[in-house]
mmCIF file of C-alpha atoms in Angstrom:
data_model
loop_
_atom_site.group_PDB
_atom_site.id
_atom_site.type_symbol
_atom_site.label_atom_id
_atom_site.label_comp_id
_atom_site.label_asym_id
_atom_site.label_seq_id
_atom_site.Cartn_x
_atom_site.Cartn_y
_atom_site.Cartn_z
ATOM 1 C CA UNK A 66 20.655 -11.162 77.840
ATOM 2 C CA UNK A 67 20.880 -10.513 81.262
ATOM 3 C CA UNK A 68 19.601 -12.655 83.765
ATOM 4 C CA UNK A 69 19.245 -9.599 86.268
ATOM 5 C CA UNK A 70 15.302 -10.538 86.502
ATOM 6 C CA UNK A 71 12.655 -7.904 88.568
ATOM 7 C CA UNK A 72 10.061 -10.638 88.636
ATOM 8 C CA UNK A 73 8.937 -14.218 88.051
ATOM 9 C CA UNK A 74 5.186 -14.676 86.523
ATOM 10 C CA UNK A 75 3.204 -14.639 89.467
ATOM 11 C CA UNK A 76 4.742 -12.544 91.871
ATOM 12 C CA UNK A 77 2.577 -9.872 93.180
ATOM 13 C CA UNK A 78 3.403 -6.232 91.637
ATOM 14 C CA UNK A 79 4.006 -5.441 95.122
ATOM 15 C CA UNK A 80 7.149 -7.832 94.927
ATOM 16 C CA UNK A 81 8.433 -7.189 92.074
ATOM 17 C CA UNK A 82 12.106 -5.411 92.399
ATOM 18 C CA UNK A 83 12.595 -2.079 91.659
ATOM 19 C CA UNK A 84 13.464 0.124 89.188
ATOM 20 C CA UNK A 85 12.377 -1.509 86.458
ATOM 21 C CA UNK A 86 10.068 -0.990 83.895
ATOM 22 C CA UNK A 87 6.617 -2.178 84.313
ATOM 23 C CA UNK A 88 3.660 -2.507 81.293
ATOM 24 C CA UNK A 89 0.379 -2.345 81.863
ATOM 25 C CA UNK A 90 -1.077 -4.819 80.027
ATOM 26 C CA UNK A 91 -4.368 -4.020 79.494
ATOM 27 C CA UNK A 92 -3.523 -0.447 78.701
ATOM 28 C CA UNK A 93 -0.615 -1.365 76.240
ATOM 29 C CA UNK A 94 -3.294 -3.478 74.309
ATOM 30 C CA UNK A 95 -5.602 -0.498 74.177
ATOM 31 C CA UNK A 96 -3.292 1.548 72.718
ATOM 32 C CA UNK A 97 -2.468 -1.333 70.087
ATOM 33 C CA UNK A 98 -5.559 -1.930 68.857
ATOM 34 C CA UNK A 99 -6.603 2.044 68.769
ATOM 35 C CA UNK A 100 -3.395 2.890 66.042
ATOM 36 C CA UNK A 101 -4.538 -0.644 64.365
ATOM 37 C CA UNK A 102 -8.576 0.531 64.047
ATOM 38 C CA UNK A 103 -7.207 3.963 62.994
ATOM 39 C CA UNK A 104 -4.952 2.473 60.216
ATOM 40 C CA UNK A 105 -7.001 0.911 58.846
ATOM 41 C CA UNK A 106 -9.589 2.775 58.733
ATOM 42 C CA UNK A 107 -7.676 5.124 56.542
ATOM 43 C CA UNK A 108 -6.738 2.367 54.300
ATOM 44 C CA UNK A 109 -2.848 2.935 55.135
ATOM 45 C CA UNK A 110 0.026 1.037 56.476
ATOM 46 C CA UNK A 111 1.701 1.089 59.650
ATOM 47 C CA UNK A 112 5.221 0.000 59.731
ATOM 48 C CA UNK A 113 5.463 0.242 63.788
ATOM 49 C CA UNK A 114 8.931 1.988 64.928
ATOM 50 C CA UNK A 115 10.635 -0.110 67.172
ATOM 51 C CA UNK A 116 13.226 2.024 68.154
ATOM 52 C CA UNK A 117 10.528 2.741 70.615
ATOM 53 C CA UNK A 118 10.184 -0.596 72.092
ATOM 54 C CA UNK A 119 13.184 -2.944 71.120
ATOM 55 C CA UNK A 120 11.327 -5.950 71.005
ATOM 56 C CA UNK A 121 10.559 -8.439 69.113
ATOM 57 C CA UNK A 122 7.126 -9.659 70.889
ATOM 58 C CA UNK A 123 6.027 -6.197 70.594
ATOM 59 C CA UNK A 124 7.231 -6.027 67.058
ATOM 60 C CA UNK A 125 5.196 -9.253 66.229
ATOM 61 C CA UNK A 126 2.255 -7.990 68.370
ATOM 62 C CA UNK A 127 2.294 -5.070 66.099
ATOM 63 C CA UNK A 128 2.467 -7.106 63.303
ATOM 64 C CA UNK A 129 -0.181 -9.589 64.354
ATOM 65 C CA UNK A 130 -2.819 -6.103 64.809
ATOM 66 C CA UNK A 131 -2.346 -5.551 61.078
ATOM 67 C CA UNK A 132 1.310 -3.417 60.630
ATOM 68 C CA UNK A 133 3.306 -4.292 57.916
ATOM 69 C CA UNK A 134 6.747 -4.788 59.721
ATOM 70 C CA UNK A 135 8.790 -1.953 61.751
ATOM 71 C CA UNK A 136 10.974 0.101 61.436
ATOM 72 C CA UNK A 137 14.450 0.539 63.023
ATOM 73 C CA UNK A 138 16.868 2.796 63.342
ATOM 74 C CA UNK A 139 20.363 0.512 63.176
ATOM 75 C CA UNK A 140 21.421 -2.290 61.251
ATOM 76 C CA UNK A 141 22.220 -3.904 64.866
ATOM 77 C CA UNK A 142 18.080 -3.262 66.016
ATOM 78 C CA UNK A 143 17.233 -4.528 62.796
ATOM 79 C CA UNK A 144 19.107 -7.819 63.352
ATOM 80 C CA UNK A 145 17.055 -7.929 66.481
ATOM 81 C CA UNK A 146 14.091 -7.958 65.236
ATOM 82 C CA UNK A 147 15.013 -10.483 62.348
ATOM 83 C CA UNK A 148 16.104 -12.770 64.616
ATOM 84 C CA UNK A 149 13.216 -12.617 66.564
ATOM 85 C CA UNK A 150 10.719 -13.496 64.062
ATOM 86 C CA UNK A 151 10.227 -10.184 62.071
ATOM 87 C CA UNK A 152 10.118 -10.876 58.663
ATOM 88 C CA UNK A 153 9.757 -7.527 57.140
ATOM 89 C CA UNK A 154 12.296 -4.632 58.322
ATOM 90 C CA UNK A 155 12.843 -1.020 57.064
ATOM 91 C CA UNK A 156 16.646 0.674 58.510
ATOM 92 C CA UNK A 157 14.722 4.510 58.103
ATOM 93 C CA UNK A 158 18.333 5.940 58.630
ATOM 94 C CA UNK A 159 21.558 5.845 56.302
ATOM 95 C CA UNK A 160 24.302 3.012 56.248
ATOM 96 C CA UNK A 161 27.353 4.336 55.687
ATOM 97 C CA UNK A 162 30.036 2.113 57.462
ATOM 98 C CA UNK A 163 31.397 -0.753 54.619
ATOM 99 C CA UNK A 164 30.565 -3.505 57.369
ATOM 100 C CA UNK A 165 27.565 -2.126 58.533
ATOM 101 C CA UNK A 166 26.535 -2.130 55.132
ATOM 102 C CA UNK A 167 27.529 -6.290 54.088
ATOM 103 C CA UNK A 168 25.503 -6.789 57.661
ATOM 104 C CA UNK A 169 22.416 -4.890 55.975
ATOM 105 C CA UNK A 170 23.058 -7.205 52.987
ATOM 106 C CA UNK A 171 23.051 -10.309 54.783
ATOM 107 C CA UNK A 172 20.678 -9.695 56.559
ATOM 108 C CA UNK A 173 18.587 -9.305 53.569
ATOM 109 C CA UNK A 174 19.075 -12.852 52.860
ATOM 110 C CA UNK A 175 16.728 -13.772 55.834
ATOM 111 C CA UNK A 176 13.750 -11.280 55.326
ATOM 112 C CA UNK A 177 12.678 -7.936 53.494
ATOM 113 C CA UNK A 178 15.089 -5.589 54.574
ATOM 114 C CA UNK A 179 14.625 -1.693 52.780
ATOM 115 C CA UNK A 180 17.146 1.386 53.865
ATOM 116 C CA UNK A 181 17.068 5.012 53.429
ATOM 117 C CA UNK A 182 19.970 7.199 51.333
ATOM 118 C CA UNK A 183 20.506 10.435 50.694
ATOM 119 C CA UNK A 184 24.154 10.087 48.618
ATOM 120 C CA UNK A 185 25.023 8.720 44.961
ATOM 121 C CA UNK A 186 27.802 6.847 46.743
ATOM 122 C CA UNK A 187 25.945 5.425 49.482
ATOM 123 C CA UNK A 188 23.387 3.877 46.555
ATOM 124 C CA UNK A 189 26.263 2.391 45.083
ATOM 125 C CA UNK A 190 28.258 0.877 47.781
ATOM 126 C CA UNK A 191 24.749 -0.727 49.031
ATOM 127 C CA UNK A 192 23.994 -2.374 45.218
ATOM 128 C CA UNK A 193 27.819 -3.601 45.376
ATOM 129 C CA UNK A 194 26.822 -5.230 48.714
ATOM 130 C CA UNK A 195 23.366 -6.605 47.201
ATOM 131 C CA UNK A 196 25.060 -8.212 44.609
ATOM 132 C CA UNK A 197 27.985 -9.782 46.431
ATOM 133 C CA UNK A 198 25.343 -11.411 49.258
ATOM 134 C CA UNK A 199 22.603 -12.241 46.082
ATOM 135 C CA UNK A 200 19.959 -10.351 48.314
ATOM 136 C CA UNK A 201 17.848 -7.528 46.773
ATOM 137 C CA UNK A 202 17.624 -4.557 48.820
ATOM 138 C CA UNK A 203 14.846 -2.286 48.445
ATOM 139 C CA UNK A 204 15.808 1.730 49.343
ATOM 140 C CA UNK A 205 13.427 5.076 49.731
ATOM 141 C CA UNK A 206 14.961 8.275 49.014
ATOM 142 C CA UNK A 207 15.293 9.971 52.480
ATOM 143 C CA UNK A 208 14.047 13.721 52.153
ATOM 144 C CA UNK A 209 14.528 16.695 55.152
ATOM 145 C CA UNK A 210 10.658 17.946 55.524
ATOM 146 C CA UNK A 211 11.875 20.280 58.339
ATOM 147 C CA UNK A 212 13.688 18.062 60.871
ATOM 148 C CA UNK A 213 17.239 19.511 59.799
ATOM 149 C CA UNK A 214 18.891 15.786 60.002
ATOM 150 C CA UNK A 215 19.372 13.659 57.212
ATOM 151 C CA UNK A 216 18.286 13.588 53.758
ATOM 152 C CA UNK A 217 18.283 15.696 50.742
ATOM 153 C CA UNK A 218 15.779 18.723 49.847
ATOM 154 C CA UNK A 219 12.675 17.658 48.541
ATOM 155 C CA UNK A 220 12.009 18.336 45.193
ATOM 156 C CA UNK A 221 14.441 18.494 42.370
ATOM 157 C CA UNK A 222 17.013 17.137 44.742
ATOM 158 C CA UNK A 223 15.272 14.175 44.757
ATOM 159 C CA UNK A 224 15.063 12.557 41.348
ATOM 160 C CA UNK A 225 18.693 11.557 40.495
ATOM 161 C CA UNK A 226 19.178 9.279 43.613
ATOM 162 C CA UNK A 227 15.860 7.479 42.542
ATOM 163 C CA UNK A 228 17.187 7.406 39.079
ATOM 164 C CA UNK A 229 20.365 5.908 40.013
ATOM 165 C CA UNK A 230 18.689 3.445 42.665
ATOM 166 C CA UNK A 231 16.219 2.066 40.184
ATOM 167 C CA UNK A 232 19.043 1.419 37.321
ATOM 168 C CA UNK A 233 20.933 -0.444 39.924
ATOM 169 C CA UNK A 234 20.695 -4.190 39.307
ATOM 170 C CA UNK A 235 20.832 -5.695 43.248
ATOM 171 C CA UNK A 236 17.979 -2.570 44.874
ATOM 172 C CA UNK A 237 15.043 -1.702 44.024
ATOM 173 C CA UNK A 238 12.911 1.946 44.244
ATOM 174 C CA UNK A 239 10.991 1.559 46.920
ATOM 175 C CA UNK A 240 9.619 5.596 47.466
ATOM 176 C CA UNK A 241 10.397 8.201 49.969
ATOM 177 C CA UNK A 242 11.255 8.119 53.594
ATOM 178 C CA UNK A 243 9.772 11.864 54.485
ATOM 179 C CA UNK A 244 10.057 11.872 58.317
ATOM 180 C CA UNK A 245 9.473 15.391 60.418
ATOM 181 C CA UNK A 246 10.924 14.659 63.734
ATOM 182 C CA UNK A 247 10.796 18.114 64.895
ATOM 183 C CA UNK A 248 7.247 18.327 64.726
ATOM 184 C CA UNK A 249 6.231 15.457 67.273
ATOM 185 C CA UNK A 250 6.663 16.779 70.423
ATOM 186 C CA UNK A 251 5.656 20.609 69.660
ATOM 187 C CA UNK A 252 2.735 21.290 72.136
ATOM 188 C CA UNK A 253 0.879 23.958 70.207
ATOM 189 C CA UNK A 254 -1.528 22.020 67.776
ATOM 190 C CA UNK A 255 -1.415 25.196 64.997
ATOM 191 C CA UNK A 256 2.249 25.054 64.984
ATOM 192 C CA UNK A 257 2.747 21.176 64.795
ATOM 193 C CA UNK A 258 -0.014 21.106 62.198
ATOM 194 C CA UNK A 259 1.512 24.101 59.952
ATOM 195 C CA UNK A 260 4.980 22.383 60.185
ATOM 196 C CA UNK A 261 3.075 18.930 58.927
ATOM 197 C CA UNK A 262 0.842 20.644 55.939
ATOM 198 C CA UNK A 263 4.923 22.306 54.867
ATOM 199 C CA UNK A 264 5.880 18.835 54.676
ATOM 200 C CA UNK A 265 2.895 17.205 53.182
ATOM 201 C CA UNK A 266 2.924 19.595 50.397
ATOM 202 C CA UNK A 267 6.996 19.483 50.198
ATOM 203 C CA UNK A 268 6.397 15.490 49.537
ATOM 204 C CA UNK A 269 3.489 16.038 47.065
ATOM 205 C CA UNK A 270 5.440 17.833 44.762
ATOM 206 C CA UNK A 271 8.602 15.218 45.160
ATOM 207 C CA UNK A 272 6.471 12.393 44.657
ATOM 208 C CA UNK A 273 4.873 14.604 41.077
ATOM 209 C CA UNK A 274 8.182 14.903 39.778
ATOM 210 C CA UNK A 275 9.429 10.919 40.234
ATOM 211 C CA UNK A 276 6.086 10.146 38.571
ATOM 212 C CA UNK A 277 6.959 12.372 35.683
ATOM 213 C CA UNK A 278 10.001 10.171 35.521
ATOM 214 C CA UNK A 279 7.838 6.969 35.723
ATOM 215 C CA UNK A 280 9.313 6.153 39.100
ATOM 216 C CA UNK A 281 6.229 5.424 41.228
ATOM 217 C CA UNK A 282 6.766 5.724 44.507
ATOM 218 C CA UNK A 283 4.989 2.414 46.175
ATOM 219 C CA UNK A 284 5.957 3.831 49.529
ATOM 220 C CA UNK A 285 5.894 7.043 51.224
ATOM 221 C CA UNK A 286 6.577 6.728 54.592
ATOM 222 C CA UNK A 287 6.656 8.892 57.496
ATOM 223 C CA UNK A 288 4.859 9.963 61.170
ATOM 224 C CA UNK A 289 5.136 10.232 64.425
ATOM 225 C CA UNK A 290 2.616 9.652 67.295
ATOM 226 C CA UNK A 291 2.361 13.671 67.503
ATOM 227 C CA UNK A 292 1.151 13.672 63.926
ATOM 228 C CA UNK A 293 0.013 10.891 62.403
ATOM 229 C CA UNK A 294 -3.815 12.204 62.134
ATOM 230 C CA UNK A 295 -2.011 15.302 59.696
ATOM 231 C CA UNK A 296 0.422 12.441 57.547
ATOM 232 C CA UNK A 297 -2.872 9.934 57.551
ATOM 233 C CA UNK A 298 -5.179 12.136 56.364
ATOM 234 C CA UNK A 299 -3.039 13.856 54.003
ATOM 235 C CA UNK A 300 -3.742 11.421 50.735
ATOM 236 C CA UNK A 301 0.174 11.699 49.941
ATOM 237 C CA UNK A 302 1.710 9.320 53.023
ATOM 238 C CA UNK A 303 0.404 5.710 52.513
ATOM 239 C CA UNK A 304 2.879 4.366 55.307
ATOM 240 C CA UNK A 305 2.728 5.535 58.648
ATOM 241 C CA UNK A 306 5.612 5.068 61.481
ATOM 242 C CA UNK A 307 4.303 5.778 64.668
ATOM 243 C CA UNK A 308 6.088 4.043 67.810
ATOM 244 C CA UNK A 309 5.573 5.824 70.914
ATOM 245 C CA UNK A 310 2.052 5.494 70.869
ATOM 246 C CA UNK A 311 2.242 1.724 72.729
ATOM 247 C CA UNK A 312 3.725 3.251 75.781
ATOM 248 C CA UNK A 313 3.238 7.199 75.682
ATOM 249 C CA UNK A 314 5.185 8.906 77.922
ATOM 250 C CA UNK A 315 4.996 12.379 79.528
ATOM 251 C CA UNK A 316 6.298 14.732 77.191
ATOM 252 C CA UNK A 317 3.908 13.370 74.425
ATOM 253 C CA UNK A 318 0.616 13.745 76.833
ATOM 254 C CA UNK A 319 1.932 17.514 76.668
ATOM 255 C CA UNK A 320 1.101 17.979 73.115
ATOM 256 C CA UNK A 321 -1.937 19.819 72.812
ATOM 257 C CA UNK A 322 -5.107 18.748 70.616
ATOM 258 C CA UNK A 323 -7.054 21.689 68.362
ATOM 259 C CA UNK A 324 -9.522 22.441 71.408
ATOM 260 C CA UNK A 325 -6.601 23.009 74.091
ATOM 261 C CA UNK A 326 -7.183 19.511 75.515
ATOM 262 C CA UNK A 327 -3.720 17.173 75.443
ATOM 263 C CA UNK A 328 -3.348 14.032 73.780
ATOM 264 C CA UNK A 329 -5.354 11.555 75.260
ATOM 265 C CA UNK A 330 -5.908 9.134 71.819
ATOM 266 C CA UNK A 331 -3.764 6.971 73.783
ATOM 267 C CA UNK A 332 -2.735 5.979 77.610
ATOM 268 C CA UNK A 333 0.395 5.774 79.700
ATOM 269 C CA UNK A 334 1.014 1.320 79.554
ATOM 270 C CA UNK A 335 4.803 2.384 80.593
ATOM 271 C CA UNK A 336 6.294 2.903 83.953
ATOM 272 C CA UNK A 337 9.364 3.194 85.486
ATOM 273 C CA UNK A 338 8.816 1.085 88.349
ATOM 274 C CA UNK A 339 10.347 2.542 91.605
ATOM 275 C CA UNK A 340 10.540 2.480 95.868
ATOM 276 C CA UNK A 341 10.335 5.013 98.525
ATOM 277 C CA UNK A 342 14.044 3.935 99.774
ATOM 278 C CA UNK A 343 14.372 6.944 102.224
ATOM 279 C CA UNK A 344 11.958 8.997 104.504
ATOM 280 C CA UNK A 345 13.932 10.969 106.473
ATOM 281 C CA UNK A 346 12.817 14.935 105.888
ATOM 282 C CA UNK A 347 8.927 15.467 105.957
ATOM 283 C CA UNK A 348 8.512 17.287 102.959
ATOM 284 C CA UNK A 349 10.333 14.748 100.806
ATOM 285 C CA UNK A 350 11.063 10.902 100.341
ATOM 286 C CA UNK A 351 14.238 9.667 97.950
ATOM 287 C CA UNK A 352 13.162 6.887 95.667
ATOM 288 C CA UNK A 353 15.043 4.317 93.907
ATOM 289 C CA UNK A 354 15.226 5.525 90.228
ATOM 290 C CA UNK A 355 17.439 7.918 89.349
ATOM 291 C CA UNK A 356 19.629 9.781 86.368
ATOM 292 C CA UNK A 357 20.539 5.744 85.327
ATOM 293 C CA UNK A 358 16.508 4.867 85.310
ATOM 294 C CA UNK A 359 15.609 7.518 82.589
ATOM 295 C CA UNK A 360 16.135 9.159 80.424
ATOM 296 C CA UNK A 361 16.091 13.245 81.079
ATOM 297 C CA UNK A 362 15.945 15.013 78.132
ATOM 298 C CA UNK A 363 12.645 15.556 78.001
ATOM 299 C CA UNK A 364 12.070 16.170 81.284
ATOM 300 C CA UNK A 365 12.233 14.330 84.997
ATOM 301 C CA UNK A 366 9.785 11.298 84.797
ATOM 302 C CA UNK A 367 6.067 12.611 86.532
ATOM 303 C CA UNK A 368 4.397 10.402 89.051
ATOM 304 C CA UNK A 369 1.686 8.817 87.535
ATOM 305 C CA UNK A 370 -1.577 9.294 89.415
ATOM 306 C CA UNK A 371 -0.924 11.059 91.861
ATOM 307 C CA UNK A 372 -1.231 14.973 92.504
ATOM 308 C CA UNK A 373 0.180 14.828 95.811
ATOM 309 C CA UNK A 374 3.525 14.461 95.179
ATOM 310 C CA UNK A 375 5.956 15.581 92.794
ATOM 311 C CA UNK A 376 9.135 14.570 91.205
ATOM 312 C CA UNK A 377 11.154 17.110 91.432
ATOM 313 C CA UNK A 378 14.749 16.211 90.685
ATOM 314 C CA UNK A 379 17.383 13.344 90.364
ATOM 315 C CA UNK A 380 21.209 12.212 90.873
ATOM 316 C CA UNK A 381 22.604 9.104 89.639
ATOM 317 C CA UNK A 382 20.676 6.801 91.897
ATOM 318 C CA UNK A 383 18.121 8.692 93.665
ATOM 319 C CA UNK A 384 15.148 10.192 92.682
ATOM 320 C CA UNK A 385 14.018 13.010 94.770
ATOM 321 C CA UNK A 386 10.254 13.404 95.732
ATOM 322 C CA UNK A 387 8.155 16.400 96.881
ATOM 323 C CA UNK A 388 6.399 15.524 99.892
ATOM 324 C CA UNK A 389 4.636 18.589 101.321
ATOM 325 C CA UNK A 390 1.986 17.060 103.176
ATOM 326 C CA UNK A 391 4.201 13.848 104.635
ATOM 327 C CA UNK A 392 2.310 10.953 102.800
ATOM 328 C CA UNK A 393 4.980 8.774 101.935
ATOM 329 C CA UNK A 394 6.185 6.436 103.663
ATOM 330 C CA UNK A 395 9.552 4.101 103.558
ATOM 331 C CA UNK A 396 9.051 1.002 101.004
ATOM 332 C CA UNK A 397 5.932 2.746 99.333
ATOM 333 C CA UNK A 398 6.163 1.852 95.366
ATOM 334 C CA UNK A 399 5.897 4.231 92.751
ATOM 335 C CA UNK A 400 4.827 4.458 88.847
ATOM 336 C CA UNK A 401 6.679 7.256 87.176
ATOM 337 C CA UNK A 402 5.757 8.333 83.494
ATOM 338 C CA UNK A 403 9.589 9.018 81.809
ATOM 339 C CA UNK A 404 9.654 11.881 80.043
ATOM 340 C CA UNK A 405 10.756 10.662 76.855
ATOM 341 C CA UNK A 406 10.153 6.342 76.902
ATOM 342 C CA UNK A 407 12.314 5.446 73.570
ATOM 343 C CA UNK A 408 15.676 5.888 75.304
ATOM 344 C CA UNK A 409 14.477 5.015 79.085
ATOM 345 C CA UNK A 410 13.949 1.633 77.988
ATOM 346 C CA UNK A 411 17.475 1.547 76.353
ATOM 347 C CA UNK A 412 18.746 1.487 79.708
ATOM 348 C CA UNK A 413 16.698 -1.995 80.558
ATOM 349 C CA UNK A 414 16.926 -5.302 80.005
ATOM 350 C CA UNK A 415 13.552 -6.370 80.929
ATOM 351 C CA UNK A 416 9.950 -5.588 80.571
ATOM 352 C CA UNK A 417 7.650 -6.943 83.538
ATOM 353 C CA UNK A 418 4.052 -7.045 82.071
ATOM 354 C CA UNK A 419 1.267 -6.668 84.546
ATOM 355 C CA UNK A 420 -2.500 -7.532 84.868
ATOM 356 C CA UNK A 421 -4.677 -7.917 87.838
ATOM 357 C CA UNK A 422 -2.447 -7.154 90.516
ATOM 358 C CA UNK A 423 0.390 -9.903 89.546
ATOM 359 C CA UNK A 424 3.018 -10.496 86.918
ATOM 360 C CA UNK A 425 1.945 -12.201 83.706
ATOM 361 C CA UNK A 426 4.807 -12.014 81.617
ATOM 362 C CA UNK A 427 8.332 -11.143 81.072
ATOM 363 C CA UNK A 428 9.471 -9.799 77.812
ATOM 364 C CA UNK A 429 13.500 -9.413 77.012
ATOM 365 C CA UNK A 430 14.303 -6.250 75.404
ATOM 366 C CA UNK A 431 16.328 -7.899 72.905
ATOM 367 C CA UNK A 432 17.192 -4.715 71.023
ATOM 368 C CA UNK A 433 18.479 -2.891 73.964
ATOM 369 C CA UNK A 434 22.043 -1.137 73.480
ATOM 370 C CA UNK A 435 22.098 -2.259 69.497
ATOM 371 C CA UNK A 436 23.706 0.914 68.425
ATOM 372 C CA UNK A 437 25.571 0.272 65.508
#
């Protein structure tokens, strides 16, 4: 890890360099404990997604509020998170590559690792892996629900991977990994809930026809922070995956609710950090965090609190500002909302969590850059 530190615990927000990414405590525990109340309250699971977050303390704060374990993404994250004290890990993505796959094994040796297939071979190459490292693997059929990536089609499609994954002696059935990505971040509430109610009936059926082939599914696992009201109150998911939700970032909060309002079930705890580094033209001030501070795919980050000001556009290392009515001044901090937070903090190394005006703790984000 780097040793490229923003802060030290103490130091006055003020102080603390720039860009980085700053949590707001209180917030971020807010937002915790409302998915945690809501989980429960359903009587479901939440296996937290920490492709989101990339670290371990907030994978074990997640865990300590009642979730199961996380999810990740890559055999590499889901190292991570072992070796920071996650006991309980779920790959929801296929592992194709022969050494990514005895990595996946071993790493079953040290805590409940599951993984998601969609191929005969795949199942095979895994068990062959499970056997030679003596560490079961448990595996959920990956169906597409709409999101045009991985997995087969539900249904029929379905049943011979179970089949072959429960009469394989190192893995175990687990259920179905039933993911809609492409319904998270559509703003119009009838259209992201008519995409959802497609896939909730698409997994009903799936999960009928394993049962008429006495595979119970113990697991079926799937939204997003977009969703997870549609997938939670659906009585077909039992295991929810929601991950954005501890930060929220600006493209979420432009999701729309069923009376027109946007998402506000939870609040903005993420920032990317940044200074007012030059204040030359009055209708605009160039800030610190540019193209390499976020991520832009969903958007330019938004200023956060502020209506006076706008950000408008970036380069590599400048951020430009609108400044119509000459408010800024040289040195001036910022909080900008990223547009899309899951690969913004890919880019750090750091998280500097904040309370009352000062720095109160540092968290390394152990999982950053673990892409294989």
């Amino acid at each position: 890890m780097s040793t490229n530190v923003p802060a030290l615990v103490g130091t006055p927000v003020e102080d603390v360099l720039t860009p980085c990414l700053l949590v707001d405590l209180d917030a971020y525990e807010r937002n915790v404990e409302r998915m945690a109340n809501y989980i429960n309250g359903q009587g479901l699971r939440h296996r937290a997604h920490a492709k989101t977050h990339k670290s371990p303390n907030i994978a074990l704060d997640q865990i300590a509020h009642g979730a199961v374990g996380v999810c990740c993404q890559k055999v590499s994250e889901a190292e991570a998170m072992v070796n920071g004290g996650v006991r309980d890990v779920l790959v929801s993505n296929q592992v194709i590559q022969p050494a990514m796959i005895d990595r996946l094994a071993a790493l079953a040796r040290q805590a409940r690792v599951l993984v998601c297939v969609d191929d005969m071979d795949n199942i095979d190459q895994i068990n062959a892996a499970a056997l030679r490292y003596k560490a079961p693997i448990e595996v959920l059929v990956e169906v597409d629900v709409g999101a045009g990536r991985c997995g087969v089609a539900p249904g029929e499609a379905a049943v011979p991977l179970a089949k072959r994954i429960a009469a394989s002696e190192g893995l175990r059935f687990a259920g179905l990994q039933a993911y809609q990505g492409k319904a998270q971040h559509v703003h119009d509430f009838d259209e992201r809930k008519g995409r959802i109610d497609e896939a909730i009936a698409a997994v009903k059926h799936t999960v009928e026809l394993l049962e008429a082939e006495d595979l119970a599914c113990d697991i079926v696992a799937g939204a997003g922070t977009g969703t997870y009201t549609f997938e939670g109150e659906s009585g077909v998911y039992n295991e929810l995956q929601c991950g954005s939700y501890v930060f929220m970032d600006a493209d979420y909060q432009r999701i729309k609710m069923q009376d027109g309002r946007h998402i506000d079930d939870f609040e903005n705890s993420l920032f990317i950090y940044s200074t007012v580094m030059s204040k030359t033209k009055a209708d605009k001030a160039i800030c610190d965090a540019g193209l390499k501070a976020q991520s832009v795919d969903s958007g330019v980050a938004v200023v956060f609190g502020r209506d006076d000001i706008e950000y408008i556009g970036a380069s590599d290392e400048h951020g430009v500002i609108k400044d119509q009515d000459n408010v800024l001044r040289l040195g001036e901090k910022l909080k900008l909302v990223p547009g899309h937070c899951d690969p913004t903090v890919n880019i750090y190394d750091w998280y500097v969590g904040v309370r009352n005006g000062r720095v109160e703790c540092l968290w390394p984000i152990t999982g950053r850059g673990m892409c294989l």
